[in-house]
GROMACS .gro file of C-alpha atoms in nm:
model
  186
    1UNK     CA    1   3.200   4.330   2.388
    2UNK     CA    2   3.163   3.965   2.301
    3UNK     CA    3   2.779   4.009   2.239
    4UNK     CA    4   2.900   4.283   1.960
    5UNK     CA    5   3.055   4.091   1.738
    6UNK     CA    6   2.746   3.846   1.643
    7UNK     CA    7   2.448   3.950   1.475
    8UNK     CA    8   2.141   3.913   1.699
    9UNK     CA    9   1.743   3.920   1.690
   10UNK     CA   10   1.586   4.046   2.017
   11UNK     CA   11   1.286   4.082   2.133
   12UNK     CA   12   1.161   4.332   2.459
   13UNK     CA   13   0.930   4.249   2.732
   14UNK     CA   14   0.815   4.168   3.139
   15UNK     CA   15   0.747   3.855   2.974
   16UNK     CA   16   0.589   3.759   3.363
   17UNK     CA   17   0.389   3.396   3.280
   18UNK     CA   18   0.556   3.281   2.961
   19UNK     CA   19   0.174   3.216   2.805
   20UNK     CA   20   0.166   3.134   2.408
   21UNK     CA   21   0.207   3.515   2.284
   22UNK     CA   22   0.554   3.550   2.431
   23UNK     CA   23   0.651   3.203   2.295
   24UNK     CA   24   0.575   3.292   1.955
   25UNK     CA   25   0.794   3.592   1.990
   26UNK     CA   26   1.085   3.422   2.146
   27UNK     CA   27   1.050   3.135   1.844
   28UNK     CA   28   1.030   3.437   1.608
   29UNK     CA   29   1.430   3.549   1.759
   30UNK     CA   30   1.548   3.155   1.763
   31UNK     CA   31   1.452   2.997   1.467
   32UNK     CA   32   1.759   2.924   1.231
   33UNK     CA   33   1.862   3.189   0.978
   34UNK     CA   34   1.732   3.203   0.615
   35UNK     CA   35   2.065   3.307   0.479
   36UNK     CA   36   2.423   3.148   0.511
   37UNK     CA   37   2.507   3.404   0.814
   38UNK     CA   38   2.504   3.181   1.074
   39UNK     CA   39   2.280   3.135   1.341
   40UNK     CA   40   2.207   3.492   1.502
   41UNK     CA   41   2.210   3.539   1.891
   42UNK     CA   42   1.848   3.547   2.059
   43UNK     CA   43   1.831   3.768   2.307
   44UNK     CA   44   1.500   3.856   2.517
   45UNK     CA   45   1.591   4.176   2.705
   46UNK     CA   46   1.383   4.204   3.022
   47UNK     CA   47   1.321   4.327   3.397
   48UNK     CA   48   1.448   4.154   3.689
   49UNK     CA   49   1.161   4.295   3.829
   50UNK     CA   50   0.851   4.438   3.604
   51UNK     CA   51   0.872   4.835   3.640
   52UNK     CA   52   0.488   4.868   3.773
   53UNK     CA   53   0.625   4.662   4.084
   54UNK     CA   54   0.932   4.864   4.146
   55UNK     CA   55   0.708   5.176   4.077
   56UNK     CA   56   0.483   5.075   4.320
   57UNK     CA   57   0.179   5.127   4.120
   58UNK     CA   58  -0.141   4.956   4.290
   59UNK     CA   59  -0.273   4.833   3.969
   60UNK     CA   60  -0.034   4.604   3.902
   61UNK     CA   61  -0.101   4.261   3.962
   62UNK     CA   62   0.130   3.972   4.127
   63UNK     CA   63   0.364   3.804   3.905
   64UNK     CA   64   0.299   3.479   3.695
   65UNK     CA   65   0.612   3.331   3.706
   66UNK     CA   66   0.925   3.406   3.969
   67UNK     CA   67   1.265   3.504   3.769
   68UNK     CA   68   1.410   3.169   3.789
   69UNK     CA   69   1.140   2.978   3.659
   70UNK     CA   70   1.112   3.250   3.392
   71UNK     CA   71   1.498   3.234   3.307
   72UNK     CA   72   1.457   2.835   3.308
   73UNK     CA   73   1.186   2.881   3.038
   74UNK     CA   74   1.314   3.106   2.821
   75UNK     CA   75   1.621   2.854   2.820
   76UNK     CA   76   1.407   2.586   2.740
   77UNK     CA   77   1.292   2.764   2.439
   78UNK     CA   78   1.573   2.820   2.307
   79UNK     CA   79   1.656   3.173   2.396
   80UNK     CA   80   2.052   3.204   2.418
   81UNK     CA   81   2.139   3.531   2.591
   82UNK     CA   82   1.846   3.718   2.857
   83UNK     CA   83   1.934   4.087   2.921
   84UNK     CA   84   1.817   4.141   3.272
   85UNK     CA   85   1.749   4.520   3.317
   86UNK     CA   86   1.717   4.631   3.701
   87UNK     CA   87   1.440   4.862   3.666
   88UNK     CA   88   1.629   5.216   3.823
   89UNK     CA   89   1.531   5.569   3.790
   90UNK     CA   90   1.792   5.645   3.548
   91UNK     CA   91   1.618   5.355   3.338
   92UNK     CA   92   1.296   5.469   3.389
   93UNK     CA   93   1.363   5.837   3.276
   94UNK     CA   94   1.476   5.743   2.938
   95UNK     CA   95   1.315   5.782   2.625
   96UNK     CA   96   1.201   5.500   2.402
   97UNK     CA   97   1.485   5.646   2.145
   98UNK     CA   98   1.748   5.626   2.443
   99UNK     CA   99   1.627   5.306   2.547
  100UNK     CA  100   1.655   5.148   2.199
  101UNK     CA  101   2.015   5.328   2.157
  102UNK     CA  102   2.153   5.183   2.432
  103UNK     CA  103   2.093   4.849   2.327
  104UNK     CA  104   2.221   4.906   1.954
  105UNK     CA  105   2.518   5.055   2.156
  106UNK     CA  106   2.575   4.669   2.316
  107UNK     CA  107   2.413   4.466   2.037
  108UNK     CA  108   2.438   4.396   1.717
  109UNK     CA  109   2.085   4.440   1.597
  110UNK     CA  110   1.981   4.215   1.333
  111UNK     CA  111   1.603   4.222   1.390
  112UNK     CA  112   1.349   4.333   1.701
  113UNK     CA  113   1.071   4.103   1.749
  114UNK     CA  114   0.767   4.308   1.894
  115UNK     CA  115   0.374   4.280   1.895
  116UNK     CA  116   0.155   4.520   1.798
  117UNK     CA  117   0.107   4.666   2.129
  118UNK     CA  118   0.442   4.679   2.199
  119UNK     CA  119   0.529   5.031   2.450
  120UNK     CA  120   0.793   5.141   2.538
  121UNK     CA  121   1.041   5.409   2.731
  122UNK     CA  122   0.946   5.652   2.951
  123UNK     CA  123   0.545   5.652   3.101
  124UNK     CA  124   0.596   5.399   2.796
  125UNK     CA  125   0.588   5.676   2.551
  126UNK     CA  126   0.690   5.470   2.230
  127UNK     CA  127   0.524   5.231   2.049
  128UNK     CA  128   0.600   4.996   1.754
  129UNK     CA  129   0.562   5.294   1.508
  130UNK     CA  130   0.780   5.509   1.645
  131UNK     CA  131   1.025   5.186   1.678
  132UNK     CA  132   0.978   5.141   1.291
  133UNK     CA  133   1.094   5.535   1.235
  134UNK     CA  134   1.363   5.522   1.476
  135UNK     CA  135   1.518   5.212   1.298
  136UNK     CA  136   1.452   5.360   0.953
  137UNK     CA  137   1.784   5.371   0.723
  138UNK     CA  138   1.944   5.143   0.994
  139UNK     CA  139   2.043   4.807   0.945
  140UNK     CA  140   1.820   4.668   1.238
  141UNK     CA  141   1.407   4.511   1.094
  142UNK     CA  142   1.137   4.556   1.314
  143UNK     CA  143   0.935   4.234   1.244
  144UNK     CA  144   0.560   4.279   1.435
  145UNK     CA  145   0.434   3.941   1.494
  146UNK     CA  146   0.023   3.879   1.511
  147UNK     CA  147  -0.087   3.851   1.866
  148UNK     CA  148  -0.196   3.461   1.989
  149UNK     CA  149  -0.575   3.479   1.999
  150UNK     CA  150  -0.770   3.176   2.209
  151UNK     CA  151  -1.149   3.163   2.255
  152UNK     CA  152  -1.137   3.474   1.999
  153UNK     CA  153  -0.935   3.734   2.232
  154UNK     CA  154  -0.576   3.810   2.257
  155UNK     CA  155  -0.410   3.628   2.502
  156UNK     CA  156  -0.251   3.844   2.779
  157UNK     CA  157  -0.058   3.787   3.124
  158UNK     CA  158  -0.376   4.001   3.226
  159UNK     CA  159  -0.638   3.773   3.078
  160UNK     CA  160  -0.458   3.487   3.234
  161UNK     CA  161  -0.446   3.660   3.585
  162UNK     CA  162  -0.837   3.723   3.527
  163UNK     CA  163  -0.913   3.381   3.450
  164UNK     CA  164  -0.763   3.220   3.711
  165UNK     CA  165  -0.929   3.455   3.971
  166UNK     CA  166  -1.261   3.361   3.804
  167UNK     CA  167  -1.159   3.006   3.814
  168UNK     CA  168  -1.121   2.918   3.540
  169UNK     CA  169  -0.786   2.731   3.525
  170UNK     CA  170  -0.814   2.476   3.245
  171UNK     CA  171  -0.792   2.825   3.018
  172UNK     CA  172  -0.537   2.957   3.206
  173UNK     CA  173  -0.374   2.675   3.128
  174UNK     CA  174  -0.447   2.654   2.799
  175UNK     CA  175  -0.339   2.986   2.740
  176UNK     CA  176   0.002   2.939   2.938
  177UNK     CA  177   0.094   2.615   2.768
  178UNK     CA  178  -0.120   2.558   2.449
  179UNK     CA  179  -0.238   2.256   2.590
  180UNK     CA  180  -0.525   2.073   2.754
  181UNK     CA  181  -0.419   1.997   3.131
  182UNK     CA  182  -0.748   1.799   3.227
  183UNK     CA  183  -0.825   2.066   3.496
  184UNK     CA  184  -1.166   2.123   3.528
  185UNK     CA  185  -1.253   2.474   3.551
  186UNK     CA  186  -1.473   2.523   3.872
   0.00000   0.00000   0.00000
């Protein structure tokens, strides 16, 4: 009840290594307001576990990141309130619609932060387009924020997984923390 009463920005995701794409989402939801308002709420709703792991499907890779030291990071960034979904089969049967009204039903909405790619509900049946209609006439903004690009591709938990089975960890890295770490890639 206490989450209703303050206008937040959100944004949705596995979020599993934290790597520069997610952090430019979570500063989209916690930088300071434009207007008098106050500051909003950021919120990051997420899994305690992703759903491809609870699913059991083969394709999904290990995790980046263990919950804590996600929940420490998002902290770090600034992130005031993480909605920790347990993945359940009443979760995973909803629709994207469903999914997003139960969170307007708990939150005040001010703005979702998603990427381009962004999927979502059911065999992730939504995507930011269908977020965009959904919201339409509402009081909630879908704001789609560009996807981090580093050696000219998008930078994804995926490509990060790939490149440090290929060994190449000083990108890895790079893409995880924006930074130069010194490793030498082997």
């Amino acid at each position: 009840a206490e989450l209703r009463g303050r206008p937040a920005r959100l944004t949705i995701g596995v979020f599993d290594g934290l790597h520069l794409g997610h952090r430019r989402l979570m500063s989209a939801v916690t930088e300071p307001a434009s207007t008098g308002s106050g500051r909003p709420l950021s919120v990051v709703v997420t899994f305690r576990r992703p759903p491809g792991h609870v699913l059991g499907r083969a394709d999904v890779a290990g995790l980046t990141l263990s919950l804590p030291q996600r929940l420490r990071r998002m902290a770090a960034l600034g992130v005031g309130v993480v909605v920790l979904i347990d993945f359940s089969d009443e979760i995973g049967t909803l629709s994207g619609r469903d999914f997003i009204g139960l969170l307007r039903g708990r939150l005040a909405i001010e703005r979702i932060v998603v990427g381009p790619n962004f999927r979502f509900g059911k065999n992730r049946d939504a995507g930011v387009h269908d977020l965009e209609a959904m919201l339409a006439g509402s009081p909630t903004v879908v704001e789609i924020i560009a996807p981090v690009r580093f050696g000219g591709e998008i930078v994804s938990s995926s490509r990060i997984r790939r490149s440090v089975r290929e060994g190449e960890l000083g990108e890895a890295a790079a893409m995880l923390y924006g930074v130069s770490t010194g490793i030498r890639d082997a």
